[in-house]
PDB file of C-alpha atoms in Angstrom:
ATOM      1  CA  ASN G 601      24.952 -31.369  15.250  1.00 44.00           C
ATOM      2  CA  ALA G 602      25.966 -31.314  11.566  1.00 47.00           C
ATOM      3  CA  ALA G 603      29.473 -32.456  12.436  1.00 52.00           C
ATOM      4  CA  GLN G 604      28.071 -35.738  13.817  1.00 59.00           C
ATOM      5  CA  PRO G 605      25.587 -37.149  11.316  1.00 65.00           C
ATOM      6  CA  THR G 606      26.145 -40.802  12.246  1.00 72.00           C
ATOM      7  CA  ILE G 607      23.755 -42.482  14.683  1.00 75.00           C
ATOM      8  CA  CYS G 608      24.774 -46.086  14.050  1.00 79.00           C
ATOM      9  CA  ALA G 609      28.114 -47.591  13.019  1.00 80.00           C
ATOM     10  CA  GLY G 610      29.687 -50.983  12.802  1.00 82.00           C
ATOM     11  CA  GLY G 611      32.143 -53.199  11.022  1.00 83.00           C
ATOM     12  CA  ARG G 612      34.013 -56.455  10.799  1.00 83.00           C
ATOM     13  CA  TYR G 613      36.058 -57.618  13.797  1.00 79.00           C
ATOM     14  CA  ASP G 614      37.609 -60.829  12.461  1.00 78.00           C
ATOM     15  CA  PHE G 615      41.111 -60.072  13.743  1.00 78.00           C
ATOM     16  CA  SER G 616      39.956 -58.829  17.147  1.00 78.00           C
ATOM     17  CA  ILE G 617      37.747 -61.820  17.919  1.00 77.00           C
ATOM     18  CA  ASN G 618      40.453 -64.207  16.753  1.00 76.00           C
ATOM     19  CA  GLN G 619      42.754 -62.766  19.440  1.00 81.00           C
ATOM     20  CA  PHE G 620      40.333 -63.983  22.124  1.00 80.00           C
ATOM     21  CA  ASP G 621      39.241 -67.268  20.626  1.00 81.00           C
ATOM     22  CA  LYS G 622      41.272 -68.948  17.860  1.00 81.00           C
ATOM     23  CA  GLN G 623      38.282 -71.080  16.811  1.00 82.00           C
ATOM     24  CA  ILE G 624      36.201 -68.035  15.784  1.00 80.00           C
ATOM     25  CA  ASN G 625      37.298 -66.587  12.434  1.00 80.00           C
ATOM     26  CA  PHE G 626      34.502 -64.145  11.603  1.00 81.00           C
ATOM     27  CA  ALA G 627      32.816 -61.405  13.618  1.00 83.00           C
ATOM     28  CA  CYS G 628      30.887 -58.213  13.067  1.00 84.00           C
ATOM     29  CA  GLY G 629      29.395 -55.618  15.360  1.00 83.00           C
ATOM     30  CA  ALA G 630      27.378 -52.442  15.532  1.00 81.00           C
ATOM     31  CA  ALA G 631      26.851 -49.634  18.001  1.00 80.00           C
ATOM     32  CA  LEU G 632      24.158 -47.017  18.425  1.00 79.00           C
ATOM     33  CA  GLY G 633      24.770 -43.542  19.806  1.00 76.00           C
ATOM     34  CA  VAL G 634      22.048 -43.063  22.412  1.00 78.00           C
ATOM     35  CA  ASP G 635      22.838 -39.346  22.759  1.00 76.00           C
ATOM     36  CA  ARG G 636      22.595 -38.846  18.988  1.00 74.00           C
ATOM     37  CA  ILE G 637      19.332 -40.794  18.782  1.00 77.00           C
ATOM     38  CA  SER G 638      17.730 -38.723  21.567  1.00 79.00           C
ATOM     39  CA  GLU G 639      19.013 -35.520  19.918  1.00 76.00           C
ATOM     40  CA  ILE G 640      17.450 -36.473  16.582  1.00 74.00           C
ATOM     41  CA  ILE G 641      14.163 -37.570  18.140  1.00 76.00           C
ATOM     42  CA  SER G 642      13.818 -34.279  20.038  1.00 77.00           C
ATOM     43  CA  GLN G 643      14.283 -32.123  16.904  1.00 73.00           C
ATOM     44  CA  PRO G 644      11.072 -30.729  15.389  1.00 68.00           C
ATOM     45  CA  LYS G 645      10.126 -32.396  12.119  1.00 64.00           C
ATOM     46  CA  ASN G 646       8.533 -30.787   9.088  1.00 59.00           C
ATOM     47  CA  PHE G 647       8.251 -33.866   6.905  1.00 58.00           C
ATOM     48  CA  ASN G 648       4.851 -32.919   5.546  1.00 56.00           C
ATOM     49  CA  LYS G 649       5.695 -29.300   4.840  1.00 63.00           C
ATOM     50  CA  GLU G 650       6.463 -28.853   1.182  1.00 74.00           C
ATOM     51  CA  LYS G 651       8.590 -25.934   0.087  1.00 80.00           C
ATOM     52  CA  ILE G 652       6.707 -23.333  -1.913  1.00 83.00           C
ATOM     53  CA  LYS G 653       8.200 -22.336  -5.263  1.00 89.00           C
ATOM     54  CA  ILE G 654       8.191 -18.679  -6.228  1.00 90.00           C
ATOM     55  CA  GLY G 655       9.068 -17.524  -9.723  1.00 92.00           C
ATOM     56  CA  ILE G 656      10.796 -14.200 -10.276  1.00 93.00           C
ATOM     57  CA  ALA G 657       9.878 -12.718 -13.655  1.00 93.00           C
ATOM     58  CA  ILE G 658      11.409  -9.600 -15.155  1.00 93.00           C
ATOM     59  CA  ILE G 659       9.746  -7.637 -17.941  1.00 92.00           C
ATOM     60  CA  SER G 660      13.160  -6.679 -19.320  1.00 91.00           C
ATOM     61  CA  ASP G 661      16.787  -7.213 -18.370  1.00 90.00           C
ATOM     62  CA  GLU G 662      16.995  -3.715 -16.847  1.00 91.00           C
ATOM     63  CA  PHE G 663      15.086  -5.083 -13.822  1.00 91.00           C
ATOM     64  CA  LEU G 664      17.598  -7.881 -13.145  1.00 91.00           C
ATOM     65  CA  THR G 665      19.413  -6.050 -10.327  1.00 91.00           C
ATOM     66  CA  LYS G 666      16.154  -5.260  -8.552  1.00 90.00           C
ATOM     67  CA  SER G 667      15.097  -8.899  -8.884  1.00 91.00           C
ATOM     68  CA  PHE G 668      18.229  -9.975  -6.990  1.00 92.00           C
ATOM     69  CA  GLU G 669      17.359  -7.547  -4.184  1.00 90.00           C
ATOM     70  CA  ILE G 670      13.897  -9.103  -3.947  1.00 88.00           C
ATOM     71  CA  ILE G 671      15.342 -12.638  -3.949  1.00 90.00           C
ATOM     72  CA  LYS G 672      17.724 -11.648  -1.150  1.00 89.00           C
ATOM     73  CA  LYS G 673      14.807 -10.296   0.865  1.00 86.00           C
ATOM     74  CA  ILE G 674      12.842 -13.520   0.354  1.00 85.00           C
ATOM     75  CA  PHE G 675      15.789 -15.658   1.483  1.00 85.00           C
ATOM     76  CA  GLU G 676      16.410 -13.451   4.529  1.00 84.00           C
ATOM     77  CA  THR G 677      12.776 -13.700   5.608  1.00 82.00           C
ATOM     78  CA  PHE G 678      11.722 -17.249   4.696  1.00 79.00           C
ATOM     79  CA  LYS G 679      13.209 -20.731   4.843  1.00 77.00           C
ATOM     80  CA  ASP G 680      10.443 -22.704   3.165  1.00 78.00           C
ATOM     81  CA  PHE G 681      10.536 -21.046  -0.241  1.00 84.00           C
ATOM     82  CA  ILE G 682      12.374 -22.048  -3.391  1.00 87.00           C
ATOM     83  CA  VAL G 683      13.082 -19.249  -5.866  1.00 90.00           C
ATOM     84  CA  VAL G 684      13.018 -19.973  -9.606  1.00 91.00           C
ATOM     85  CA  GLY G 685      14.409 -17.385 -12.021  1.00 87.00           C
ATOM     86  CA  PRO G 686      14.856 -14.679 -13.104  1.00 89.00           C
ATOM     87  CA  PHE G 687      15.466 -15.565 -16.738  1.00 88.00           C
ATOM     88  CA  MET G 688      17.178 -13.013 -18.950  1.00 89.00           C
ATOM     89  CA  LYS G 689      16.361 -12.454 -22.606  1.00 90.00           C
ATOM     90  CA  ARG G 690      12.982 -14.217 -22.388  1.00 91.00           C
ATOM     91  CA  SER G 691       9.527 -12.855 -22.950  1.00 92.00           C
ATOM     92  CA  LEU G 692       7.139 -12.702 -20.011  1.00 91.00           C
ATOM     93  CA  LYS G 693       4.980 -15.369 -21.682  1.00 93.00           C
ATOM     94  CA  SER G 694       7.999 -17.677 -21.989  1.00 94.00           C
ATOM     95  CA  GLN G 695       8.960 -17.085 -18.354  1.00 93.00           C
ATOM     96  CA  MET G 696       5.399 -17.809 -17.211  1.00 93.00           C
ATOM     97  CA  ARG G 697       5.443 -21.079 -19.111  1.00 93.00           C
ATOM     98  CA  LEU G 698       8.684 -22.030 -17.337  1.00 93.00           C
ATOM     99  CA  PHE G 699       7.260 -21.134 -13.924  1.00 93.00           C
ATOM    100  CA  ASN G 700       4.123 -23.128 -14.640  1.00 91.00           C
ATOM    101  CA  ASN G 701       6.228 -26.141 -15.688  1.00 92.00           C
ATOM    102  CA  GLU G 702       8.249 -25.781 -12.463  1.00 92.00           C
ATOM    103  CA  ASN G 703       4.996 -25.843 -10.441  1.00 91.00           C
ATOM    104  CA  CYS G 704       5.567 -22.422  -8.928  1.00 91.00           C
ATOM    105  CA  LYS G 705       2.741 -21.335  -6.679  1.00 90.00           C
ATOM    106  CA  TYR G 706       3.475 -17.622  -7.107  1.00 90.00           C
ATOM    107  CA  VAL G 707       5.331 -15.421  -9.557  1.00 92.00           C
ATOM    108  CA  VAL G 708       6.684 -12.012  -8.637  1.00 93.00           C
ATOM    109  CA  ILE G 709       6.608  -9.876 -11.789  1.00 93.00           C
ATOM    110  CA  ILE G 710       9.027  -6.968 -11.803  1.00 93.00           C
ATOM    111  CA  GLY G 711       8.398  -4.301 -14.411  1.00 92.00           C
ATOM    112  CA  ASP G 712       7.446  -0.692 -15.005  1.00 91.00           C
ATOM    113  CA  GLU G 713       5.188  -0.537 -11.927  1.00 91.00           C
ATOM    114  CA  LEU G 714       8.451  -0.527  -9.951  1.00 89.00           C
ATOM    115  CA  LYS G 715       8.516   3.244 -10.604  1.00 89.00           C
ATOM    116  CA  GLU G 716       5.539   3.412  -8.224  1.00 91.00           C
ATOM    117  CA  ASN G 717       7.372   1.076  -5.813  1.00 90.00           C
ATOM    118  CA  LYS G 718       5.043  -1.809  -6.737  1.00 92.00           C
ATOM    119  CA  ILE G 719       5.363  -5.335  -8.052  1.00 92.00           C
ATOM    120  CA  THR G 720       2.780  -7.770  -9.362  1.00 92.00           C
ATOM    121  CA  ILE G 721       2.222 -11.136  -7.713  1.00 91.00           C
ATOM    122  CA  LYS G 722       0.563 -13.821  -9.804  1.00 91.00           C
ATOM    123  CA  ASP G 723      -1.060 -16.708  -7.959  1.00 89.00           C
ATOM    124  CA  PHE G 724      -1.034 -19.833 -10.144  1.00 87.00           C
ATOM    125  CA  THR G 725      -3.365 -21.762  -7.819  1.00 85.00           C
ATOM    126  CA  ASN G 726      -6.350 -19.510  -8.500  1.00 87.00           C
ATOM    127  CA  ASN G 727      -5.002 -17.727 -11.614  1.00 88.00           C
ATOM    128  CA  THR G 728      -5.219 -14.217 -10.159  1.00 90.00           C
ATOM    129  CA  GLN G 729      -2.713 -11.432  -9.936  1.00 89.00           C
ATOM    130  CA  LYS G 730      -2.403  -8.434  -7.689  1.00 89.00           C
ATOM    131  CA  ALA G 731      -0.193  -5.347  -7.619  1.00 90.00           C
ATOM    132  CA  VAL G 732       1.316  -4.819  -4.166  1.00 89.00           C
ATOM    133  CA  ASN G 733       3.720  -2.345  -2.687  1.00 90.00           C
ATOM    134  CA  ILE G 734       7.211  -3.820  -2.715  1.00 86.00           C
ATOM    135  CA  THR G 735       7.457  -3.378   1.049  1.00 84.00           C
ATOM    136  CA  GLU G 736       4.383  -5.609   1.461  1.00 84.00           C
ATOM    137  CA  LEU G 737       5.877  -8.582  -0.403  1.00 83.00           C
ATOM    138  CA  THR G 738       7.048 -10.370   2.736  1.00 77.00           C
ATOM    139  CA  LYS G 739       3.714  -9.651   4.435  1.00 77.00           C
ATOM    140  CA  PHE G 740       1.889 -11.133   1.440  1.00 77.00           C
ATOM    141  CA  LEU G 741       4.104 -14.229   1.395  1.00 75.00           C
ATOM    142  CA  THR G 742       3.823 -14.671   5.183  1.00 71.00           C
ATOM    143  CA  TYR G 743       0.058 -14.786   4.848  1.00 63.00           C
ATOM    144  CA  TYR G 744       0.270 -17.532   2.200  1.00 56.00           C
ATOM    145  CA  GLU G 745       3.229 -19.457   3.612  1.00 52.00           C
TER     146      GLU G 745
END
């Protein structure tokens, strides 16, 4: 439960212990929440799963609105992706350099092929690119997730 992030707590109890035994001046204590520990242990862990970075490149600023629709679709469908971009007023070459520096695995390029309801997906791992129907983007990303 996000409202209860603490599993262990403690503090100083100098005053409290002194009430029971005047010779003891210092005390500290700690407590563990057994219910919280069992709740955390039972949750599935994805420690080894690294989030995949996807760049969103636009050929010109006129495609900015469409890029936001694509980003929304990615966020609605996937939890393990990080979206980088889009960057306005930058050449495609400049954007690609930024995506490469950010270690993006894929770049979705939005340009004139959008008239045919297509986008281009560049795969930085094997340096290939492929035009896909915009409706197949989530299917493509699911396959490579």
